PDB file of C-alpha atoms in Angstrom:
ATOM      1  CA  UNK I   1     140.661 108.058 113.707  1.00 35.00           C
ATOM      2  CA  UNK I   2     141.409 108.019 110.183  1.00 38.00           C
ATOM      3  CA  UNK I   3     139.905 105.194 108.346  1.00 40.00           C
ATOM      4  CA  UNK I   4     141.604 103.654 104.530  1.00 40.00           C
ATOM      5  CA  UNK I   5     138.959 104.178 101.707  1.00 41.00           C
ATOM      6  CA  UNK I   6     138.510 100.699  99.776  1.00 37.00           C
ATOM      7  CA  UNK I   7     138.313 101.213  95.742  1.00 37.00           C
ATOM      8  CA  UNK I   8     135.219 100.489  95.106  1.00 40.00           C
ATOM      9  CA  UNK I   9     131.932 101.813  93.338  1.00 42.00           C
ATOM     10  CA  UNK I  10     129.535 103.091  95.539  1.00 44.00           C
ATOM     11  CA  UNK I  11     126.803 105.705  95.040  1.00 56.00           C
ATOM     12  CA  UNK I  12     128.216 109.503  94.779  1.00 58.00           C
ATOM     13  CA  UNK I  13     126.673 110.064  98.457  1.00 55.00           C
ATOM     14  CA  UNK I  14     129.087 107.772 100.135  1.00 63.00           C
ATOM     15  CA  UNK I  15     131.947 109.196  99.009  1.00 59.00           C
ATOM     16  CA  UNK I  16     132.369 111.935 101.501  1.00 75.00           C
ATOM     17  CA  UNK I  17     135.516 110.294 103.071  1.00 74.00           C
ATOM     18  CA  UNK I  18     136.362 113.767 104.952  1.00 83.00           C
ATOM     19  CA  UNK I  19     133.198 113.662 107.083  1.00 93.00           C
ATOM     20  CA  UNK I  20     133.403 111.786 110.587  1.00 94.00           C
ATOM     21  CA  UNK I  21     131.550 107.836 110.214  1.00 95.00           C
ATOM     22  CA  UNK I  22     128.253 109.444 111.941  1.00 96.00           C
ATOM     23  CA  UNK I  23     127.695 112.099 109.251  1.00 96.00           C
ATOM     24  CA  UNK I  24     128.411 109.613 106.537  1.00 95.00           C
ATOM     25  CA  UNK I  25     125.527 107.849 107.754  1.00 96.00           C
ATOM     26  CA  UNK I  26     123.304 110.503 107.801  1.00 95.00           C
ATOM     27  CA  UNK I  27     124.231 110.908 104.184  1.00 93.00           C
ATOM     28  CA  UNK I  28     123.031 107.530 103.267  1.00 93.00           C
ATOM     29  CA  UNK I  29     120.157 110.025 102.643  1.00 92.00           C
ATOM     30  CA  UNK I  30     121.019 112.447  99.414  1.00 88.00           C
ATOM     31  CA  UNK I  31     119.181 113.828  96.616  1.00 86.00           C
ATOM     32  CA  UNK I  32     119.679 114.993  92.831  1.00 83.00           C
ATOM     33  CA  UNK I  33     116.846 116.799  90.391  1.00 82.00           C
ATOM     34  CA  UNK I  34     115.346 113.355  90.391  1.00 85.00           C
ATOM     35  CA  UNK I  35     113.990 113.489  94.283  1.00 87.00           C
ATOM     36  CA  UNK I  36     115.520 112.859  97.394  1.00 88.00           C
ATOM     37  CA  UNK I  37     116.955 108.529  97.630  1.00 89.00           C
ATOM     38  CA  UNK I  38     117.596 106.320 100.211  1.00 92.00           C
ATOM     39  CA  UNK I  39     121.229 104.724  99.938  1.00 92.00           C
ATOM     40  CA  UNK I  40     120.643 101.722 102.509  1.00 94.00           C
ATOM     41  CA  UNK I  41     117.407  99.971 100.985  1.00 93.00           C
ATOM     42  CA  UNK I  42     118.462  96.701 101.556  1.00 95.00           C
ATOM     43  CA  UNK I  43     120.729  94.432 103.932  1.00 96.00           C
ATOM     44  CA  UNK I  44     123.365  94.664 100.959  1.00 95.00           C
ATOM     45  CA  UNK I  45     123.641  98.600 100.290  1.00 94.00           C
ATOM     46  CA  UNK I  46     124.173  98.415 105.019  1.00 96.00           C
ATOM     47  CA  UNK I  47     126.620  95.561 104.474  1.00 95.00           C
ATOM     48  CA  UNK I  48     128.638  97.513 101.979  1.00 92.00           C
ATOM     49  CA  UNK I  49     128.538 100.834 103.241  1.00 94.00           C
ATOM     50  CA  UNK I  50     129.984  99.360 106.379  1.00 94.00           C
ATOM     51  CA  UNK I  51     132.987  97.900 104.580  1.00 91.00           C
ATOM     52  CA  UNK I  52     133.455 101.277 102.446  1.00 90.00           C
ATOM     53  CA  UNK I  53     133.844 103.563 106.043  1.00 91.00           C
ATOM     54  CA  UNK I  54     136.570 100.476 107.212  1.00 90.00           C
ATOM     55  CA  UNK I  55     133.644  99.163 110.024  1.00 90.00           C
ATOM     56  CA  UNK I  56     134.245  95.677 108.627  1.00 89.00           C
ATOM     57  CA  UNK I  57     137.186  94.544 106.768  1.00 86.00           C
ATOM     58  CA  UNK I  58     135.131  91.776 104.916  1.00 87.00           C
ATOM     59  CA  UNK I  59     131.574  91.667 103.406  1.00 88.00           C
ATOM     60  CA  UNK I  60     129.553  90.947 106.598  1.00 93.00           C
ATOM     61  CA  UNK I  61     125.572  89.174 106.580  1.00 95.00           C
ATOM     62  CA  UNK I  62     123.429  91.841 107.811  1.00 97.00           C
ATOM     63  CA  UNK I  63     120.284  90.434 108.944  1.00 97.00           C
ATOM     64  CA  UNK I  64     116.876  92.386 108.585  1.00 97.00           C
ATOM     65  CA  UNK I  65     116.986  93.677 112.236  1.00 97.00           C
ATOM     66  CA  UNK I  66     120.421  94.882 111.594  1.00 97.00           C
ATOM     67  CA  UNK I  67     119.030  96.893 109.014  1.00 98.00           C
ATOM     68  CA  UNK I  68     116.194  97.959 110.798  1.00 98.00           C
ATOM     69  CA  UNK I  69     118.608  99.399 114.119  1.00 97.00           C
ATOM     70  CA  UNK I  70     120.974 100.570 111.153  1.00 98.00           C
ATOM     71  CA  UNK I  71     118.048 103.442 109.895  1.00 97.00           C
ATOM     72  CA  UNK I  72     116.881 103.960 113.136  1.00 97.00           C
ATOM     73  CA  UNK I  73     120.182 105.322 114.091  1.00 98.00           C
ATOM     74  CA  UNK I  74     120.679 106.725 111.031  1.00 97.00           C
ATOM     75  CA  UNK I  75     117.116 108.762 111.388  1.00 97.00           C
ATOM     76  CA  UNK I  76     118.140 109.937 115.129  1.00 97.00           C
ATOM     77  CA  UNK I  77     121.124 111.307 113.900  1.00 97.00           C
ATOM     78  CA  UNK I  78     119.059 113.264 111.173  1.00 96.00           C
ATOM     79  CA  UNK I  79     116.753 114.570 113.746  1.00 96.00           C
ATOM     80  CA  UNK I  80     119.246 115.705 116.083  1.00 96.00           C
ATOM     81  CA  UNK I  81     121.495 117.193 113.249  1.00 96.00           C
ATOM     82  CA  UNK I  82     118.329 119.019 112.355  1.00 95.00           C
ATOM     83  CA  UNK I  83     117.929 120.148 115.983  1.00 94.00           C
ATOM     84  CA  UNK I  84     121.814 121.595 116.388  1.00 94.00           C
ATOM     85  CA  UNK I  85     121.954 123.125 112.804  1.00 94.00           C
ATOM     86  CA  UNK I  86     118.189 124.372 112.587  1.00 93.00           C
ATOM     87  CA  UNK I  87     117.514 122.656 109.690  1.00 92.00           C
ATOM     88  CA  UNK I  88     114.677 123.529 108.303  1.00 87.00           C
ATOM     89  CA  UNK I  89     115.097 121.948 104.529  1.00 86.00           C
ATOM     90  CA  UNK I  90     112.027 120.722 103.390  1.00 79.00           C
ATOM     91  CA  UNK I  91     113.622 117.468 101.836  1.00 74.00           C
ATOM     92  CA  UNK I  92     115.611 116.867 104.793  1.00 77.00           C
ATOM     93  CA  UNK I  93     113.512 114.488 107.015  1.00 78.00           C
ATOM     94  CA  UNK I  94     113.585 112.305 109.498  1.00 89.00           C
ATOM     95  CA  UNK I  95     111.318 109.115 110.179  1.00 90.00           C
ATOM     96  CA  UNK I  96     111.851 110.013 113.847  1.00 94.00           C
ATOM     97  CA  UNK I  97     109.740 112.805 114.715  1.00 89.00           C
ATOM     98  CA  UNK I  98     111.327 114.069 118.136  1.00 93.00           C
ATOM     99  CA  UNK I  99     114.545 114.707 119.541  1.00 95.00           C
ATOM    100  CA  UNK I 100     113.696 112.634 122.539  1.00 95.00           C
ATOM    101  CA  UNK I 101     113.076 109.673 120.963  1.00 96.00           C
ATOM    102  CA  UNK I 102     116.438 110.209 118.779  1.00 96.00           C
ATOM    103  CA  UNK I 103     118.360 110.455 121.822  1.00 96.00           C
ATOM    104  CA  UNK I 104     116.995 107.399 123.507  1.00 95.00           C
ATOM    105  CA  UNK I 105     118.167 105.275 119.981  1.00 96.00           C
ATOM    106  CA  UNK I 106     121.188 106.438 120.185  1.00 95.00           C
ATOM    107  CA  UNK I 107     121.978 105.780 123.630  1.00 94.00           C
ATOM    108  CA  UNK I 108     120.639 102.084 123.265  1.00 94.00           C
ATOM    109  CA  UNK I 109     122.513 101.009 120.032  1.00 94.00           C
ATOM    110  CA  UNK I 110     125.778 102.890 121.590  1.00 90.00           C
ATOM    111  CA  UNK I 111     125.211 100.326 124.953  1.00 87.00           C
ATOM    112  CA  UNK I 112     124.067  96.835 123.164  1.00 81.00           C
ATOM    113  CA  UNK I 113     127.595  95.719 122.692  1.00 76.00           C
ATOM    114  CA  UNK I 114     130.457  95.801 125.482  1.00 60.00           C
ATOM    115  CA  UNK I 115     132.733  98.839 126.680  1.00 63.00           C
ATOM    116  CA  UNK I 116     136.272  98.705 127.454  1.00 63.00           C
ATOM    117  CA  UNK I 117     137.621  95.586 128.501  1.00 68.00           C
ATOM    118  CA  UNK I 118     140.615  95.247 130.806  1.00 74.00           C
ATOM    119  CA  UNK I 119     143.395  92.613 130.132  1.00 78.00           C
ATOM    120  CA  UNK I 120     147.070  92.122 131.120  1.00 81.00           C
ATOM    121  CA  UNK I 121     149.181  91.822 128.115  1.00 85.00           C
ATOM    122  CA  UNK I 122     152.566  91.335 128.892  1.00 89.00           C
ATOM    123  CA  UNK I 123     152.585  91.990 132.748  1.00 84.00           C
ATOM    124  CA  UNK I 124     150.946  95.333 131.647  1.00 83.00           C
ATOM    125  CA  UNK I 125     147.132  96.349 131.846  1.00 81.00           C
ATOM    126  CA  UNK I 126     145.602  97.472 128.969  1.00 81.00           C
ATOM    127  CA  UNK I 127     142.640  98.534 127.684  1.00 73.00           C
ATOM    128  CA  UNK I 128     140.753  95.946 125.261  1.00 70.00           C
ATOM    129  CA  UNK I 129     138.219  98.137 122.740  1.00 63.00           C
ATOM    130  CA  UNK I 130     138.058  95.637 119.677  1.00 64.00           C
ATOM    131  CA  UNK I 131     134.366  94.470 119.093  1.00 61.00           C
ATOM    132  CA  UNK I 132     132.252  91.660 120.774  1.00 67.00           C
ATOM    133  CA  UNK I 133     129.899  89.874 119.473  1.00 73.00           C
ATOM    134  CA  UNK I 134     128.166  89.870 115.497  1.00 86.00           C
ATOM    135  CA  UNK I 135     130.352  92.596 113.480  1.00 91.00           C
ATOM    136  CA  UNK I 136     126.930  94.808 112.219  1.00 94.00           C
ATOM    137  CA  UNK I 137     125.506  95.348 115.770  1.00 93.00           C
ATOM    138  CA  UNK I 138     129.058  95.974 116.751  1.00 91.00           C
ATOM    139  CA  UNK I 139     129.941  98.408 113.942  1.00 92.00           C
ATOM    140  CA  UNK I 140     126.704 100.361 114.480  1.00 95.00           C
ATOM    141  CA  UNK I 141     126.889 100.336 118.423  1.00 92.00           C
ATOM    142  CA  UNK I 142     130.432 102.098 117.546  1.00 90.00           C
ATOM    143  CA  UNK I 143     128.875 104.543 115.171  1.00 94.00           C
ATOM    144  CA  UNK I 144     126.508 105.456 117.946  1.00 94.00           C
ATOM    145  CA  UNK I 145     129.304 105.358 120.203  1.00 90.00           C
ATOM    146  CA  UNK I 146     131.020 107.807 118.096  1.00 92.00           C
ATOM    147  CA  UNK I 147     127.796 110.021 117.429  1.00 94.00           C
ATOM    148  CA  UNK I 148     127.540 111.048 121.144  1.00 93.00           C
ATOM    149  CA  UNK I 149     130.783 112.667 120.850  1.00 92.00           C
ATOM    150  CA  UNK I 150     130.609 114.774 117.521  1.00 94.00           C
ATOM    151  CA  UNK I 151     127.294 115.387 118.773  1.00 95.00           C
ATOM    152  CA  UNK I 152     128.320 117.318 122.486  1.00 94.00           C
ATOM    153  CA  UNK I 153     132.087 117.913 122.213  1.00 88.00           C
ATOM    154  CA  UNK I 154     133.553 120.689 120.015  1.00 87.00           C
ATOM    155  CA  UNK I 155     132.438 119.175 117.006  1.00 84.00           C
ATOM    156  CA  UNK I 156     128.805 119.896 117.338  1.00 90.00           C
ATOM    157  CA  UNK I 157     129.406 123.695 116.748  1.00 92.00           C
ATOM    158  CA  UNK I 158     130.776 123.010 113.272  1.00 93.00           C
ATOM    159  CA  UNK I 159     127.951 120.614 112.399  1.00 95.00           C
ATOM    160  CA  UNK I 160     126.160 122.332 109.626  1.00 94.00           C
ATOM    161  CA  UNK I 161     123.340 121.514 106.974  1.00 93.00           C
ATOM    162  CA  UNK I 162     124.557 121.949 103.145  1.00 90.00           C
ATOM    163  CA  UNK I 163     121.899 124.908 101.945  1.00 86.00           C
ATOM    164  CA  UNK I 164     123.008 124.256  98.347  1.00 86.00           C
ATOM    165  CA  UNK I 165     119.207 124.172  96.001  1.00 82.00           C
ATOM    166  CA  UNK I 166     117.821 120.799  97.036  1.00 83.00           C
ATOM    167  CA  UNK I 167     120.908 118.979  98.932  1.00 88.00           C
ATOM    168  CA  UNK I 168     120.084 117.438 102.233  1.00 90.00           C
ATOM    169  CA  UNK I 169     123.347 116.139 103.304  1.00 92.00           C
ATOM    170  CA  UNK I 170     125.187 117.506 105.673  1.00 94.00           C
ATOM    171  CA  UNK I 171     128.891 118.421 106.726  1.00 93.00           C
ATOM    172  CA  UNK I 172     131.383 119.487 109.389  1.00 94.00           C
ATOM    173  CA  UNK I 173     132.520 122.928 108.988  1.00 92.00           C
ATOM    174  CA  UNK I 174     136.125 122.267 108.662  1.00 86.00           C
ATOM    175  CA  UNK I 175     137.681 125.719 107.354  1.00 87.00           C
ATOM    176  CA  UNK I 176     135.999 129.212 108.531  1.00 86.00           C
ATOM    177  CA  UNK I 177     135.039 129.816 104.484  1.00 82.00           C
ATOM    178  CA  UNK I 178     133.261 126.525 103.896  1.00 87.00           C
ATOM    179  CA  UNK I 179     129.595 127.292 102.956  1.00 87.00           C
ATOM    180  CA  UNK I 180     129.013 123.577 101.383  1.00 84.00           C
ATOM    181  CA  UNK I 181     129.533 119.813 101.536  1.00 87.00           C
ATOM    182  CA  UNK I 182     131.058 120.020  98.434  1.00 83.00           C
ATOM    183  CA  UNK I 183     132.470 121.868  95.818  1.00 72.00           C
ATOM    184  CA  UNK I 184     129.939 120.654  93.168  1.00 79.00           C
ATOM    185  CA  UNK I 185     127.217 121.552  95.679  1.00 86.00           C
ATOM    186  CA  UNK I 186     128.809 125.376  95.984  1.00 71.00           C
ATOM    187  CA  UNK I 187     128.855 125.599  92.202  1.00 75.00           C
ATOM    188  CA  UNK I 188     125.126 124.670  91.857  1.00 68.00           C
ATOM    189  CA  UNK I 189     124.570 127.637  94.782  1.00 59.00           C
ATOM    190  CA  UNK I 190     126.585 130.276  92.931  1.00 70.00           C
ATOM    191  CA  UNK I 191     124.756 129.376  89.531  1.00 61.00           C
ATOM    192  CA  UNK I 192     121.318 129.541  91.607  1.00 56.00           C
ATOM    193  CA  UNK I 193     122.471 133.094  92.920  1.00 65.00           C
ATOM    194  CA  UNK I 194     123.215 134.438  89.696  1.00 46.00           C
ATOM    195  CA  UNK I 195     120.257 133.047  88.258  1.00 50.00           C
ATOM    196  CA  UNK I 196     118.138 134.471  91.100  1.00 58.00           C
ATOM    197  CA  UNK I 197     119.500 137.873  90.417  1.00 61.00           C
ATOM    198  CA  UNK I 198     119.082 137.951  86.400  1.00 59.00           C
ATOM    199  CA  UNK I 199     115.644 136.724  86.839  1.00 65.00           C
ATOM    200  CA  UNK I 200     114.051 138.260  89.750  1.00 59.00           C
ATOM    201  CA  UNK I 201     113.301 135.074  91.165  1.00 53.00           C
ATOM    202  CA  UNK I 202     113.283 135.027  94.847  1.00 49.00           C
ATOM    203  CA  UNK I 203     114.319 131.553  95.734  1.00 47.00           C
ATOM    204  CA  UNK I 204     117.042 128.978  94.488  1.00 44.00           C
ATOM    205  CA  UNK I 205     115.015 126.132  95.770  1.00 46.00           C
ATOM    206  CA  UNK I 206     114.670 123.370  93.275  1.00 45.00           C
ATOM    207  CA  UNK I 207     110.904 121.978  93.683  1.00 36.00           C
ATOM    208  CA  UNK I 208     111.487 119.115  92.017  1.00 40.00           C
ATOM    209  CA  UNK I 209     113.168 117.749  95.349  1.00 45.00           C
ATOM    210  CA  UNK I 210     110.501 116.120  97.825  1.00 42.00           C
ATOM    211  CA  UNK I 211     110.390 114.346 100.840  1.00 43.00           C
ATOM    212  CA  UNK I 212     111.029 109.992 100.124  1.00 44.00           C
ATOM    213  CA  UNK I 213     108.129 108.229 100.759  1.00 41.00           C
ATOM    214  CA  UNK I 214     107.956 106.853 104.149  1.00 38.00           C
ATOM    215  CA  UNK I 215     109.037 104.031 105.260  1.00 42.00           C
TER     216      UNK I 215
END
């Protein structure tokens, strides 16, 4: 489902409005010469990252454990990006170190708020999907929600990691020519090519990127 982009100023790793919700969360983690950064530090950066993928129509009070379930399901989806695109980035991490445990935090933030709800509107049933409950552990429950299916229906094929020197986002492969996540990323590969081949250097890989510290 499409969702409207709010005009606002948020960090350059946000704004990747064409990738599903789920992948825009795994970009919360991005990287430039300086080292690889963590977009949702604090309750605020979750809070308005939220309201800039249209989870929340207002600012919302995220609480510290809705911060805390908000990187765990953002690291699950890392690790199990990493498994499907065999990721192998040294800057891309995950603070979950196995696939099991990734697929065990999805599963429980996707169930901790209600399914489906029937209700008779009008003399006809219908099917009630809006949100119960606190808006963050509803917004991230659908996230998760939404992560099982790009993650197992024809989606997960196109899921690919952006090989670009020192990028550690990732993207959904929607044309058969698209090698990046974005066009500024394929520039910087091209550049690193060419440079590669004038130089005799072997590798475009930046190593001024590292791993963030962990959490």
């Amino acid at each position: 489902m499409a969702r409207a982009e709010p005009s606002v100023g948020v960090p350059v790793a946000w704004a990747t409005p064409g990738e599903p919700v789920p992948v825009r969360l795994m970009n919360t983690i991005w990287a430039d010469r300086g080292g690889v950064h963590d977009a949702l530090s604090n309750r605020g950066q979750l809070g308005d990252w939220l309201r800039v993928v249209g989870l929340t129509a207002t600012p919302v009070t995220v609480t510290k454990d809705d911060l805390v379930i908000g990187l765990r399901l953002r690291d699950a989806l890392r690790r199990l990006a990493a498994l499907l695109t065999e990721d192998d980035r040294p800057a891309a991490v995950s603070a979950i170190p196995d696939v099991s445990t990734a697929i065990n935090e999805i599963n429980t933030i996707a169930s901790s708020t209600a399914g489906p709800r029937l209700q008779l509107r009008h003399g006809v049933l219908e099917q009630d999907t809006s949100p119960v409950g606190r808006p963050v552990p509803a917004a991230l429950a659908a996230v998760a929600s939404e992560s099982i299916d790009l993650l197992t229906d024809t989606t997960a094929p196109l899921l690919r990691a952006c090989h670009a020197p020192g990028c550690v986002l990732y993207f959904v492969k929607d044309h058969p020519r698209r090698e990046w996540c974005s066009a500024a990323c394929g520039n910087r590969a091209r550049a690193a090519r060419h440079y590669a081949r004038h130089s005799g250097h072997t590798s475009a890989t930046d190593p001024k990127l590292s791993r963030p510290t962990p959490r």
